[in-house]
């Protein structure tokens, strides 16, 4: 786990070391245990290290194999690196016990198909000197980020967008299409776009080859089918529960691979509680769990400790209950904004930041329950799709999920920022219409899991944990579990209030109080029901000279929101004023836009 960076120069020009140095320096929190820079001709690589596997210098990066003509920087973890090492051992001599070296040998053995052999989360940049090219790869679910920018005839890449900004020379103006997406979908901007015109990101499950002459090509290497598998058409609900139980147990056990202890972020909800139960089932001793809570606001409780305490007692974990008062929460917002690679308006971003800060004092690796709702149809906006035809998926999803329709954008944005075409609807239409999804539910879960989720909860968890040098692993996004769930009948997932098959599977493992409780979210009442000091914070940002000069939002609209800070909410329950303020605060924090 780490931060990676680099520069590619073309036309016989040498790559620059100084921009790479600036980028790696900007990612110190992602890798506090070491750093390195390597250059050969037109390519320079940089790395910040968080030591998880092979804590010795043998696991340091950039990793170079001169005999094979390869060099590599890599962010993530390959969970099956032991198995791959055994498979490759007859052909190669290994100089470390790191998963990084396994990737190098796997590429030499299998070429571009090396990604098919990797089980894990990863962003890879691999220099193939003999073929005079650089190979980039991002994991199947986009758990590990990889950003790109073109600057002065060069291509730079990094694990974070602010690292690219730190190197200078790129277009930091706002992308109007991305702005439309941000305002449509709870601040989500799917790959390849970002909120900045000059920065893009590699989509999940993609290999990108860039040659020394500047030519490039992309290849999508994984597309699970959201259709019924003929071999499973006769499966009963019990059969599905048994198969999913086995697959999730494997996913949890895979994510124990580390040379340091592994804990769990325990919210008290079904998903994180299942992780604890399965780790107990696997015989994991001395498991540490962590829960966080906040002051209540607007008649909403700020914690779910009663449920996390129940699970901790049930399975005898070394439990840490963390309460953060509002007085401590407010100052952390600026730090959380600084840690965001892109603006994220979800109320729980700062909560994850503070939770990660506390957990990092104890551990370097945790498992997290993110992704279960997207994979198993757990959100309220999934249920309406059960009763409509496949071609109604677009309108059903838009009605249940969108923060605002295209026509409403003109009320929010100044004319120069208003994208005349309904680009967000076009994006959804394109994604939902692709073949390989059998029903409306299948199409929506595929959209959620592979397009929207990487730039909402997945990005949120990566950014906030890595701000404190903490590695978060997400078993519900295991590639085999996701592929199995994709073929599961829609009614077993989104039916009966959502995640039905997961809930039924859990009855042999968890107390019913956790399974049958009302669906909970990371409770951060202070940002859902804005009070002081948050109202002043929002007002200052939206009235700042930078905001007035930028002129993103119509002043009459902003003033109406400020007169009633808690008067408008999205269909998903997020505070409209907070969403707009976060974008402006993020732009100011990073001095862009």
Coordinates of C-alpha atoms in Angstrom, one line a residue:
X1 CA 0.0 0.0 0.0
X2 CA 1.4 3.3 -0.9
X3 CA 1.3 6.3 -3.2
X4 CA 2.7 6.0 -6.7
X5 CA 3.7 8.7 -9.2
X6 CA 5.6 9.1 -12.4
X7 CA 6.3 11.1 -15.6
X8 CA 6.5 10.0 -19.2
X9 CA 8.3 12.2 -21.7
X10 CA 8.2 11.9 -25.5
X11 CA 10.2 12.9 -28.5
X12 CA 13.6 11.9 -27.1
X13 CA 13.2 14.1 -24.0
X14 CA 14.2 12.7 -20.6
X15 CA 11.5 12.4 -18.0
X16 CA 11.8 14.9 -15.1
X17 CA 12.8 13.8 -11.6
X18 CA 11.7 17.0 -9.9
X19 CA 8.0 16.8 -10.8
X20 CA 8.0 13.2 -9.5
X21 CA 9.7 14.3 -6.3
X22 CA 7.0 16.9 -5.8
X23 CA 4.2 14.3 -6.4
X24 CA 5.7 11.8 -4.0
X25 CA 6.2 14.5 -1.4
X26 CA 2.5 15.4 -1.7
X27 CA 1.6 11.8 -0.8
X28 CA 3.7 11.3 2.3
X29 CA 0.7 10.2 4.4
X30 CA -0.1 7.4 2.0
X31 CA 3.4 6.0 2.5
X32 CA 5.2 7.2 5.7
X33 CA 7.6 4.2 5.8
X34 CA 9.8 5.0 2.9
X35 CA 10.2 6.6 -0.5
X36 CA 12.1 6.1 -3.8
X37 CA 12.6 7.6 -7.3
X38 CA 13.9 5.8 -10.4
X39 CA 14.5 7.2 -13.9
X40 CA 15.5 5.6 -17.2
X41 CA 15.3 7.8 -20.3
X42 CA 11.7 8.8 -21.0
X43 CA 10.2 7.3 -17.8
X44 CA 10.6 8.4 -14.2
X45 CA 8.8 6.6 -11.3
X46 CA 8.2 7.6 -7.7
X47 CA 6.9 5.8 -4.7
X48 CA 5.8 6.3 -1.1
X49 CA 5.8 3.1 1.0
X50 CA 3.4 1.8 3.7
X51 CA 5.0 -1.5 4.8
X52 CA 2.4 -4.3 5.0
X53 CA 4.0 -7.2 3.2
X54 CA 7.8 -7.9 3.4
X55 CA 8.7 -5.2 5.9
X56 CA 12.4 -5.4 4.8
X57 CA 14.2 -3.2 2.3
X58 CA 13.7 -6.1 -0.2
X59 CA 10.1 -4.9 -0.6
X60 CA 11.0 -1.3 -1.4
X61 CA 9.9 0.4 -4.6
X62 CA 10.5 1.4 -7.3
X63 CA 11.4 -2.3 -7.8
X64 CA 13.7 -2.9 -10.7
X65 CA 14.7 -6.3 -12.4
X66 CA 17.5 -5.5 -14.7
X67 CA 17.7 -9.0 -16.0
X68 CA 14.1 -8.9 -17.1
X69 CA 14.2 -5.3 -18.2
X70 CA 11.4 -4.3 -16.0
X71 CA 10.7 -1.7 -13.3
X72 CA 7.5 -1.2 -11.3
X73 CA 5.7 0.9 -8.8
X74 CA 2.5 -0.5 -7.3
X75 CA -0.2 0.6 -4.9
X76 CA -2.3 -2.1 -3.2
X77 CA -2.1 -5.7 -2.2
X78 CA -2.1 -9.0 -4.1
X79 CA -3.8 -11.4 -1.8
X80 CA -2.8 -14.5 -3.7
X81 CA 0.9 -13.6 -4.0
X82 CA 1.9 -16.7 -2.1
X83 CA 0.1 -19.0 -4.6
X84 CA 1.5 -17.0 -7.5
X85 CA 5.0 -17.2 -6.2
X86 CA 4.7 -21.0 -6.0
X87 CA 3.4 -21.1 -9.6
X88 CA 6.2 -18.9 -10.9
X89 CA 9.1 -20.4 -8.8
X90 CA 10.1 -23.0 -11.4
X91 CA 10.9 -20.1 -13.8
X92 CA 12.2 -17.3 -11.7
X93 CA 14.5 -16.5 -8.7
X94 CA 12.9 -14.3 -6.1
X95 CA 14.9 -11.8 -4.1
X96 CA 12.1 -10.8 -1.7
X97 CA 8.9 -12.0 -0.1
X98 CA 6.9 -9.1 -1.4
X99 CA 3.8 -9.1 -3.6
X100 CA 5.4 -6.4 -5.7
X101 CA 8.1 -8.8 -7.0
X102 CA 5.4 -11.3 -7.9
X103 CA 3.7 -8.8 -10.2
X104 CA 7.0 -8.2 -12.0
X105 CA 7.5 -11.9 -12.6
X106 CA 3.8 -12.4 -13.5
X107 CA 4.0 -9.8 -16.2
X108 CA 7.2 -11.3 -17.7
X109 CA 5.5 -14.7 -17.7
X110 CA 2.1 -13.8 -19.0
X111 CA 2.5 -10.4 -20.6
X112 CA -0.6 -8.1 -20.6
X113 CA -2.7 -11.1 -19.3
X114 CA -0.9 -10.9 -15.9
X115 CA -3.9 -9.0 -14.5
X116 CA -6.0 -12.1 -14.9
X117 CA -3.8 -13.9 -12.4
X118 CA -4.0 -11.2 -9.7
X119 CA -6.5 -11.4 -6.9
X120 CA -6.4 -8.1 -5.0
X121 CA -6.7 -4.3 -5.1
X122 CA -4.0 -2.6 -7.2
X123 CA -2.9 0.3 -9.3
X124 CA 0.2 -0.7 -11.3
X125 CA 2.7 1.2 -13.4
X126 CA 5.2 -1.1 -15.0
X127 CA 8.1 -0.1 -17.3
X128 CA 8.9 -2.7 -20.0
X129 CA 12.3 -1.4 -21.3
X130 CA 12.6 -4.2 -23.9
X131 CA 9.3 -3.3 -25.6
X132 CA 9.8 0.4 -24.9
X133 CA 6.4 0.9 -23.2
X134 CA 4.7 1.5 -19.9
X135 CA 1.9 -0.8 -18.8
X136 CA -0.7 0.6 -16.3
X137 CA -3.4 -1.5 -14.7
X138 CA -6.2 -0.8 -12.2
X139 CA -8.0 -3.5 -10.2
X140 CA -11.4 -4.8 -11.2
X141 CA -13.5 -2.7 -8.8
X142 CA -11.4 0.4 -8.8
X143 CA -10.5 0.1 -5.2
X144 CA -7.0 1.7 -5.8
X145 CA -7.0 5.0 -7.7
X146 CA -4.8 6.1 -10.6
X147 CA -5.0 9.7 -12.0
X148 CA -3.4 11.1 -15.2
X149 CA -2.6 14.5 -16.5
X150 CA -1.0 15.8 -19.7
X151 CA 1.4 18.7 -19.1
X152 CA 3.8 20.2 -21.7
X153 CA 3.9 17.2 -23.9
X154 CA 4.4 14.9 -21.0
X155 CA 2.1 12.5 -19.2
X156 CA 2.1 12.4 -15.4
X157 CA 0.3 9.9 -13.2
X158 CA -0.3 9.6 -9.4
X159 CA -2.4 7.9 -6.8
X160 CA -4.0 11.3 -5.9
X161 CA -5.2 14.3 -7.9
X162 CA -3.6 16.8 -5.5
X163 CA -0.2 15.2 -6.2
X164 CA -0.6 16.0 -9.9
X165 CA -1.6 19.6 -8.9
X166 CA 1.6 19.8 -6.8
X167 CA 3.8 19.1 -9.8
X168 CA 2.3 22.1 -11.6
X169 CA 1.7 22.8 -15.3
X170 CA -1.8 21.3 -15.8
X171 CA -5.2 22.6 -16.6
X172 CA -7.1 23.1 -13.3
X173 CA -10.2 24.7 -14.7
X174 CA -13.5 23.0 -14.0
X175 CA -15.0 20.4 -16.4
X176 CA -18.6 21.4 -17.0
X177 CA -19.6 17.8 -17.8
X178 CA -18.1 16.6 -14.5
X179 CA -19.8 19.4 -12.7
X180 CA -23.1 18.2 -14.1
X181 CA -22.4 14.7 -12.8
X182 CA -21.4 16.1 -9.4
X183 CA -24.6 17.9 -9.0
X184 CA -26.7 15.0 -10.3
X185 CA -25.3 12.1 -8.3
X186 CA -24.3 13.0 -4.7
X187 CA -20.9 14.4 -5.9
X188 CA -20.0 11.3 -8.0
X189 CA -17.9 11.9 -11.1
X190 CA -17.3 8.5 -12.8
X191 CA -14.1 7.7 -14.6
X192 CA -12.5 8.8 -16.8
X193 CA -13.5 12.4 -15.8
X194 CA -12.7 14.3 -12.7
X195 CA -13.9 17.7 -11.6
X196 CA -10.8 19.3 -13.2
X197 CA -10.5 19.5 -17.0
X198 CA -6.8 18.6 -17.1
X199 CA -7.0 15.4 -14.9
X200 CA -8.5 12.1 -15.8
X201 CA -8.5 8.7 -14.1
X202 CA -8.0 5.2 -15.4
X203 CA -11.3 3.3 -15.2
X204 CA -11.5 0.1 -13.1
X205 CA -10.6 -3.2 -14.7
X206 CA -8.6 -1.5 -17.4
X207 CA -5.1 -2.0 -18.7
X208 CA -3.5 1.0 -20.5
X209 CA -0.4 0.6 -22.7
X210 CA 1.6 3.8 -23.5
X211 CA 4.4 3.5 -26.0
X212 CA 7.5 5.7 -26.2
X213 CA 6.1 7.4 -29.3
X214 CA 3.1 8.6 -27.3
X215 CA 0.6 6.2 -28.8
X216 CA -1.6 4.3 -26.4
X217 CA -4.5 1.8 -26.1
X218 CA -6.8 0.7 -23.4
X219 CA -8.2 -2.8 -22.7
X220 CA -11.0 -3.7 -20.3
X221 CA -10.1 -7.1 -18.9
X222 CA -13.0 -8.0 -16.7
X223 CA -16.8 -7.7 -17.2
X224 CA -18.9 -10.0 -15.0
X225 CA -22.2 -11.1 -16.5
X226 CA -25.3 -9.9 -14.7
X227 CA -27.4 -12.8 -16.1
X228 CA -28.5 -16.1 -14.8
X229 CA -25.9 -18.9 -15.0
X230 CA -27.4 -22.0 -16.7
X231 CA -25.5 -24.1 -14.1
X232 CA -27.3 -22.4 -11.3
X233 CA -30.9 -22.0 -12.6
X234 CA -32.1 -24.8 -10.3
X235 CA -30.5 -23.4 -7.2
X236 CA -32.8 -22.8 -4.2
X237 CA -32.4 -19.9 -1.8
X238 CA -30.6 -22.3 0.5
X239 CA -28.1 -23.1 -2.3
X240 CA -27.4 -19.4 -2.9
X241 CA -26.9 -18.8 0.8
X242 CA -24.4 -21.7 1.1
X243 CA -22.5 -20.5 -2.0
X244 CA -22.4 -16.9 -0.9
X245 CA -21.3 -17.9 2.6
X246 CA -18.4 -19.9 1.2
X247 CA -17.4 -17.1 -1.2
X248 CA -17.6 -14.4 1.4
X249 CA -15.6 -16.5 3.9
X250 CA -12.9 -16.9 1.3
X251 CA -12.9 -13.2 0.6
X252 CA -12.4 -12.4 4.3
X253 CA -9.7 -14.9 4.7
X254 CA -7.9 -13.6 1.6
X255 CA -7.7 -10.2 3.2
X256 CA -5.8 -11.5 6.2
X257 CA -2.6 -11.8 4.1
X258 CA -0.2 -9.4 5.8
X259 CA 2.9 -9.2 7.9
X260 CA 1.1 -7.0 10.4
X261 CA -2.2 -7.5 12.4
X262 CA -5.5 -6.9 10.6
X263 CA -8.6 -5.4 12.4
X264 CA -12.2 -4.5 11.4
X265 CA -14.1 -1.2 11.2
X266 CA -17.2 -2.3 13.0
X267 CA -20.2 0.0 12.5
X268 CA -22.7 -2.3 14.0
X269 CA -24.5 -2.8 10.7
X270 CA -25.0 -6.2 9.0
X271 CA -22.0 -5.9 6.7
X272 CA -19.2 -5.2 9.1
X273 CA -20.7 -7.5 11.7
X274 CA -20.6 -10.3 9.1
X275 CA -16.9 -9.7 8.7
X276 CA -16.3 -10.1 12.4
X277 CA -18.4 -13.3 12.5
X278 CA -16.6 -14.8 9.6
X279 CA -13.2 -13.9 11.0
X280 CA -14.2 -15.6 14.3
X281 CA -15.4 -18.6 12.2
X282 CA -11.9 -18.7 10.6
X283 CA -10.4 -18.8 14.1
X284 CA -8.8 -15.4 13.9
X285 CA -7.5 -14.7 17.5
X286 CA -7.2 -11.3 19.2
X287 CA -9.3 -9.4 16.6
X288 CA -9.4 -5.6 17.2
X289 CA -12.6 -3.8 16.2
X290 CA -13.3 -0.1 16.0
X291 CA -16.5 2.0 16.1
X292 CA -17.1 5.7 16.0
X293 CA -19.9 7.9 17.1
X294 CA -20.7 11.7 17.3
X295 CA -23.0 14.1 19.1
X296 CA -26.6 13.9 17.9
X297 CA -28.4 16.7 16.1
X298 CA -31.9 17.3 14.8
X299 CA -33.4 14.4 16.8
X300 CA -31.0 12.0 15.1
X301 CA -28.6 9.9 17.2
X302 CA -24.9 10.2 16.4
X303 CA -23.9 6.7 17.1
X304 CA -24.8 3.0 16.7
X305 CA -22.8 1.8 19.7
X306 CA -25.6 -0.5 21.0
X307 CA -25.2 -2.7 17.9
X308 CA -21.4 -2.6 17.6
X309 CA -21.1 -3.3 21.4
X310 CA -23.4 -6.3 20.9
X311 CA -21.2 -7.8 18.1
X312 CA -18.0 -7.1 20.1
X313 CA -19.4 -9.0 23.1
X314 CA -20.8 -11.8 21.0
X315 CA -17.4 -12.5 19.4
X316 CA -15.1 -11.4 22.2
X317 CA -13.2 -8.8 20.1
X318 CA -10.7 -6.2 21.5
X319 CA -13.2 -3.4 20.9
X320 CA -12.5 0.3 20.7
X321 CA -15.4 2.7 21.1
X322 CA -14.6 6.2 19.9
X323 CA -16.8 9.2 20.6
X324 CA -16.0 12.4 18.8
X325 CA -17.7 15.6 20.1
X326 CA -18.8 18.3 17.7
X327 CA -16.1 20.6 19.0
X328 CA -13.5 18.1 17.6
X329 CA -15.4 17.3 14.5
X330 CA -15.5 20.8 13.1
X331 CA -11.8 21.5 12.9
X332 CA -11.2 18.2 11.1
X333 CA -13.3 19.2 8.1
X334 CA -10.5 21.2 6.6
X335 CA -8.1 18.3 7.0
X336 CA -10.6 15.9 5.4
X337 CA -11.0 18.3 2.5
X338 CA -7.2 18.4 2.1
X339 CA -7.2 14.5 2.0
X340 CA -9.9 14.3 -0.7
X341 CA -8.6 13.5 -4.1
X342 CA -11.9 14.9 -5.5
X343 CA -14.7 16.8 -3.7
X344 CA -16.9 14.3 -1.9
X345 CA -20.1 15.7 -0.2
X346 CA -21.1 12.5 1.6
X347 CA -21.7 13.4 5.3
X348 CA -19.5 10.6 6.5
X349 CA -16.3 11.6 4.8
X350 CA -15.0 13.5 7.8
X351 CA -16.2 10.7 10.1
X352 CA -14.0 8.2 8.1
X353 CA -11.1 10.6 8.4
X354 CA -11.4 10.8 12.2
X355 CA -12.0 7.1 12.5
X356 CA -8.9 6.4 10.4
X357 CA -6.9 8.8 12.6
X358 CA -7.9 6.9 15.7
X359 CA -7.4 3.4 14.2
X360 CA -4.0 4.3 12.8
X361 CA -2.7 4.6 16.3
X362 CA -3.3 0.9 16.8
X363 CA -3.1 -0.8 13.4
X364 CA -2.0 -0.5 9.8
X365 CA -4.6 -2.7 8.1
X366 CA -8.4 -3.1 8.6
X367 CA -11.3 -4.8 6.8
X368 CA -14.3 -2.7 6.0
X369 CA -17.9 -3.6 4.9
X370 CA -18.1 -1.1 2.0
X371 CA -19.7 -2.4 -1.2
X372 CA -22.2 -4.8 0.2
X373 CA -25.2 -2.6 -0.5
X374 CA -24.2 -2.0 -4.1
X375 CA -23.4 -5.7 -4.8
X376 CA -26.5 -7.1 -3.0
X377 CA -29.1 -4.4 -3.7
X378 CA -29.3 -2.9 -0.2
X379 CA -30.4 0.6 -0.9
X380 CA -33.9 1.9 -1.1
X381 CA -33.5 3.1 -4.7
X382 CA -32.8 -0.5 -5.8
X383 CA -36.3 -1.9 -4.8
X384 CA -38.4 0.0 -7.4
X385 CA -36.5 -1.7 -10.2
X386 CA -37.9 -5.1 -9.1
X387 CA -41.3 -4.3 -10.6
X388 CA -40.4 -2.7 -13.9
X389 CA -39.2 -3.9 -17.3
X390 CA -35.6 -3.8 -18.3
X391 CA -36.1 -0.8 -20.6
X392 CA -37.5 1.2 -17.6
X393 CA -34.3 1.0 -15.6
X394 CA -33.2 4.5 -16.6
X395 CA -36.3 6.4 -15.5
X396 CA -36.7 4.2 -12.4
X397 CA -33.1 4.9 -11.2
X398 CA -33.2 8.6 -12.0
X399 CA -36.4 9.1 -10.1
X400 CA -35.1 7.3 -7.0
X401 CA -31.4 8.4 -7.1
X402 CA -30.8 11.8 -8.8
X403 CA -30.3 14.8 -6.6
X404 CA -31.8 17.1 -9.3
X405 CA -32.9 16.8 -12.9
X406 CA -31.2 18.6 -15.8
X407 CA -33.8 21.3 -16.0
X408 CA -33.1 22.2 -12.4
X409 CA -29.4 22.8 -13.1
X410 CA -30.2 26.2 -14.6
X411 CA -31.6 27.3 -11.2
X412 CA -28.3 26.3 -9.5
X413 CA -25.5 27.3 -11.9
X414 CA -24.6 30.5 -13.5
X415 CA -25.2 30.3 -17.3
X416 CA -21.5 29.9 -18.2
X417 CA -21.3 26.7 -16.2
X418 CA -24.6 25.2 -17.3
X419 CA -24.0 22.3 -19.6
X420 CA -26.7 22.7 -22.2
X421 CA -27.1 19.0 -22.9
X422 CA -28.3 16.5 -20.3
X423 CA -24.9 14.7 -20.2
X424 CA -25.7 12.9 -17.0
X425 CA -28.8 11.2 -18.4
X426 CA -26.8 10.3 -21.5
X427 CA -24.1 8.7 -19.3
X428 CA -26.7 6.6 -17.4
X429 CA -28.5 5.7 -20.6
X430 CA -25.3 4.4 -22.2
X431 CA -24.2 2.4 -19.2
X432 CA -27.7 0.9 -18.5
X433 CA -28.2 -0.1 -22.2
X434 CA -25.1 -2.2 -22.4
X435 CA -25.7 -5.9 -23.0
X436 CA -24.9 -8.4 -20.3
X437 CA -27.6 -7.4 -17.7
X438 CA -30.8 -9.4 -17.8
X439 CA -33.3 -7.3 -15.7
X440 CA -33.7 -3.8 -14.6
X441 CA -32.2 -4.7 -11.2
X442 CA -29.2 -6.4 -12.9
X443 CA -28.6 -3.2 -14.9
X444 CA -28.8 -1.0 -11.9
X445 CA -26.6 -3.1 -9.7
X446 CA -24.0 -3.3 -12.5
X447 CA -24.1 0.5 -12.9
X448 CA -23.9 1.0 -9.1
X449 CA -21.0 -1.5 -8.6
X450 CA -18.8 -0.8 -11.6
X451 CA -19.5 2.9 -12.5
X452 CA -20.7 4.9 -9.5
X453 CA -19.3 3.0 -6.5
X454 CA -15.6 3.4 -7.3
X455 CA -16.1 7.2 -7.1
X456 CA -18.3 7.3 -4.0
X457 CA -17.8 4.9 -1.1
X458 CA -14.7 3.2 -2.5
X459 CA -12.9 6.5 -3.1
X460 CA -14.0 7.8 0.2
X461 CA -12.6 4.9 2.2
X462 CA -9.3 4.9 0.2
X463 CA -8.7 8.7 0.6
X464 CA -9.6 8.9 4.3
X465 CA -7.8 5.8 5.5
X466 CA -4.7 6.6 3.5
X467 CA -4.6 10.1 4.9
X468 CA -3.4 8.3 8.0
X469 CA -1.3 5.5 6.5
X470 CA -4.1 3.0 7.1
X471 CA -4.9 0.3 4.6
X472 CA -8.6 -0.6 4.2
X473 CA -9.5 -3.9 2.6
X474 CA -13.1 -4.6 1.3
X475 CA -14.1 -8.3 1.2
X476 CA -17.5 -7.5 -0.3
X477 CA -15.6 -6.3 -3.5
X478 CA -13.8 -9.6 -3.9
X479 CA -13.8 -10.4 -7.6
X480 CA -15.2 -13.9 -7.2
X481 CA -17.9 -12.8 -4.7
X482 CA -19.0 -9.9 -7.0
X483 CA -19.1 -12.3 -10.1
X484 CA -21.2 -14.8 -8.1
X485 CA -23.6 -12.2 -6.8
X486 CA -24.0 -10.8 -10.3
X487 CA -25.5 -14.1 -11.4
X488 CA -27.8 -14.3 -8.3
X489 CA -31.6 -13.8 -9.0
X490 CA -32.6 -10.1 -8.5
X491 CA -35.3 -10.9 -6.0
X492 CA -32.8 -12.6 -3.7
X493 CA -30.8 -9.4 -3.6
X494 CA -33.0 -6.3 -3.9
X495 CA -36.2 -8.2 -2.7
X496 CA -37.8 -7.9 0.8
X497 CA -36.2 -4.6 1.6
X498 CA -32.8 -5.4 0.1
X499 CA -29.9 -7.8 0.7
X500 CA -32.4 -10.6 1.5
X501 CA -30.0 -13.5 0.7
X502 CA -27.2 -11.9 2.7
X503 CA -29.5 -11.4 5.7
X504 CA -30.8 -15.0 5.5
X505 CA -27.3 -16.3 5.3
X506 CA -26.4 -14.3 8.4
X507 CA -29.0 -15.8 10.6
X508 CA -26.7 -18.7 11.5
X509 CA -23.9 -16.3 12.4
X510 CA -25.3 -13.1 13.9
X511 CA -27.8 -12.0 16.5
X512 CA -31.2 -11.2 15.0
X513 CA -31.1 -7.7 16.5
X514 CA -28.4 -6.8 14.1
X515 CA -30.0 -8.5 11.0
X516 CA -33.5 -7.2 11.5
X517 CA -32.7 -3.6 12.6
X518 CA -33.7 -0.7 10.4
X519 CA -31.1 0.1 7.8
X520 CA -28.5 2.4 9.3
X521 CA -26.0 4.8 7.7
X522 CA -22.8 6.2 9.1
X523 CA -24.5 8.7 11.4
X524 CA -23.1 12.2 11.1
X525 CA -26.1 14.4 12.2
X526 CA -24.0 17.6 12.4
X527 CA -23.6 17.7 8.6
X528 CA -27.1 16.5 7.8
X529 CA -28.8 19.1 10.1
X530 CA -26.5 22.1 9.8
X531 CA -25.9 24.1 13.0
X532 CA -23.1 26.3 14.2
X533 CA -20.2 26.3 13.6
X534 CA -20.9 24.6 10.3
X535 CA -23.4 27.2 9.0
X536 CA -20.8 29.9 9.4
X537 CA -18.2 27.6 7.8
X538 CA -20.5 27.1 4.8
X539 CA -21.4 30.8 4.5
X540 CA -17.8 31.9 4.6
X541 CA -16.8 29.5 1.8
X542 CA -19.7 30.5 -0.5
X543 CA -19.1 34.2 0.2
X544 CA -15.3 34.0 -0.2
X545 CA -13.6 36.2 -2.8
X546 CA -12.6 33.0 -4.7
X547 CA -16.2 31.8 -4.8
X548 CA -17.4 35.2 -6.1
X549 CA -14.7 35.3 -8.7
X550 CA -15.4 31.7 -9.8
X551 CA -19.1 32.4 -10.1
X552 CA -20.2 28.8 -10.1
X553 CA -23.6 29.1 -8.4
X554 CA -26.4 31.6 -8.9
X555 CA -26.2 34.0 -6.0
X556 CA -30.0 34.1 -5.5
X557 CA -30.1 30.3 -5.2
X558 CA -27.2 30.3 -2.7
X559 CA -28.8 33.0 -0.6
X560 CA -32.1 31.2 -0.5
X561 CA -30.3 28.1 0.8
X562 CA -28.4 30.1 3.4
X563 CA -31.6 31.6 4.7
X564 CA -32.8 28.1 5.4
X565 CA -29.7 25.9 5.8
X566 CA -31.8 22.7 6.4
X567 CA -34.6 23.5 4.0
X568 CA -33.5 21.3 1.1
X569 CA -32.5 17.7 0.9
X570 CA -31.8 15.3 -1.9
X571 CA -34.0 12.2 -2.4
X572 CA -31.1 10.2 -0.7
X573 CA -31.4 12.5 2.3
X574 CA -28.2 14.6 1.9
X575 CA -28.2 18.3 2.7
X576 CA -28.2 20.3 -0.5
X577 CA -26.4 23.3 0.9
X578 CA -23.6 21.1 2.2
X579 CA -23.1 19.5 -1.2
X580 CA -22.5 22.9 -2.9
X581 CA -20.3 24.1 0.0
X582 CA -18.1 21.1 -0.1
X583 CA -17.3 21.7 -3.8
X584 CA -16.4 25.3 -3.2
X585 CA -14.4 24.5 0.0
X586 CA -12.5 21.8 -1.9
X587 CA -11.6 24.1 -4.8
X588 CA -10.4 26.7 -2.3
X589 CA -8.5 24.2 -0.2
X590 CA -6.5 23.0 -3.3
X591 CA -6.3 26.4 -5.0
X592 CA -7.8 25.1 -8.3
X593 CA -10.8 25.8 -10.5

